GROMACS .gro file of C-alpha atoms in nm:
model
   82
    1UNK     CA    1   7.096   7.662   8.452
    2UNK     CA    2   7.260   7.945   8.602
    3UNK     CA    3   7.532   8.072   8.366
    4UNK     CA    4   7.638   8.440   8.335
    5UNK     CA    5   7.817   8.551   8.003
    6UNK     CA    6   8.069   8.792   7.974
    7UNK     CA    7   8.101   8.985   7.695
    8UNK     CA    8   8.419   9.184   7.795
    9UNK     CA    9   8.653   8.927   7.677
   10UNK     CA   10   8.792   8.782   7.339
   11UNK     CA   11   8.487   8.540   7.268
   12UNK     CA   12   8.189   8.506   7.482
   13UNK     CA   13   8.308   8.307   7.828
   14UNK     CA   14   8.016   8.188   7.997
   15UNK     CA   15   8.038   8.174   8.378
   16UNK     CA   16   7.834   7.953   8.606
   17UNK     CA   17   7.777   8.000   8.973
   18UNK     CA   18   7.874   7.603   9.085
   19UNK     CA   19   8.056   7.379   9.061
   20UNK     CA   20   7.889   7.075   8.849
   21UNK     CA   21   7.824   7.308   8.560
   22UNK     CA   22   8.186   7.458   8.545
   23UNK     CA   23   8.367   7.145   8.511
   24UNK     CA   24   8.132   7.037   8.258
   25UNK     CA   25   8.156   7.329   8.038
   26UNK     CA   26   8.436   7.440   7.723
   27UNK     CA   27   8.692   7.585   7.996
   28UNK     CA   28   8.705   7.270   8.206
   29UNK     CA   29   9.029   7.215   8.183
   30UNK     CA   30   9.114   7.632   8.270
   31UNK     CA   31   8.885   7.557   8.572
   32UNK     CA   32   9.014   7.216   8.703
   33UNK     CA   33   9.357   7.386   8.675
   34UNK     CA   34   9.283   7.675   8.860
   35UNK     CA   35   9.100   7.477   9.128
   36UNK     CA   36   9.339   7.207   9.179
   37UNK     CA   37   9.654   7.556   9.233
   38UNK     CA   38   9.375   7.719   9.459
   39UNK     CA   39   9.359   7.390   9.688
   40UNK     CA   40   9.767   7.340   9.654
   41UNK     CA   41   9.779   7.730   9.822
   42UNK     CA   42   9.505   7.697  10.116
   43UNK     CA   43   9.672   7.353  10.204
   44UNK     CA   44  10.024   7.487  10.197
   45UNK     CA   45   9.885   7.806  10.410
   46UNK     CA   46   9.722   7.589  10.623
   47UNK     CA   47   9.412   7.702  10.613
   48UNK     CA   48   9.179   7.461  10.690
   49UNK     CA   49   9.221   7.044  10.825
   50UNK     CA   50   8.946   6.804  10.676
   51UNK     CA   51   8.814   6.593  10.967
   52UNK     CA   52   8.582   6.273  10.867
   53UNK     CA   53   8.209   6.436  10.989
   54UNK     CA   54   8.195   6.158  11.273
   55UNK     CA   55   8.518   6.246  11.437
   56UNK     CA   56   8.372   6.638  11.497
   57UNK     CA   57   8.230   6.703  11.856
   58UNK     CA   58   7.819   6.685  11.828
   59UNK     CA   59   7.875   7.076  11.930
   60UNK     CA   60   8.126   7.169  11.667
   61UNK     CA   61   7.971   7.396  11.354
   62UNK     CA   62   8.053   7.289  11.036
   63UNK     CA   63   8.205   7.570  10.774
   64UNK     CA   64   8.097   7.531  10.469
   65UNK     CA   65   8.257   7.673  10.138
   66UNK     CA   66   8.124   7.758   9.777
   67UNK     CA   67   8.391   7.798   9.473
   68UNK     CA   68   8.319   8.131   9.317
   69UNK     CA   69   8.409   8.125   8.916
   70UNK     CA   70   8.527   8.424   8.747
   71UNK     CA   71   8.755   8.570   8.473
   72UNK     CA   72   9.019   8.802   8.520
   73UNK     CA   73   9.097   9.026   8.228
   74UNK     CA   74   9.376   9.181   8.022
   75UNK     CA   75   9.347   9.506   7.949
   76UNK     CA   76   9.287   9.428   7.577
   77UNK     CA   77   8.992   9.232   7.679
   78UNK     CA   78   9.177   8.916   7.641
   79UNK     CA   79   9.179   8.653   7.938
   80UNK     CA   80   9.473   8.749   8.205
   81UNK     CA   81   9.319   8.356   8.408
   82UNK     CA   82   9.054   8.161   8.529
   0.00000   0.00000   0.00000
């Protein structure tokens, strides 16, 4: 596994680097909550359009994306969000 702890907060958080482990860990529902606001944004920004893979042009590149998890702080230490 590929978890990171931090130890700057109230209580040891433990942070992993994708996806499957995140939503399967103690903050899952901090996580699912923050990832379910951060898609609500990009869609209301417009950022991207999902197109089914066999609609794309044979020429088109394909963007991928990774979900980067990480803990804001309080200055006391204590967790500001997700």
């Amino acid at each position: 596994r590929s978890w990171l702890t931090t130890r700057s907060f109230s209580g040891d958080i433990r942070l992993s680097s994708n996806y499957k482990e995140s939503i399967s860990g103690p903050y899952v529902k901090q996580w699912k909550k923050t990832i379910t606001s951060e898609i609500v944004s990009l869609k209301r920004r417009k950022i991207y359009k999902l197109v089914p893979k066999p609609l794309l042009p044979k020429h088109v590149n394909v963007i991928s994306a990774k979900w980067v998890f990480k803990v804001k702080p309080n200055p006391d230490g204590s967790v500001e969000r997700f």
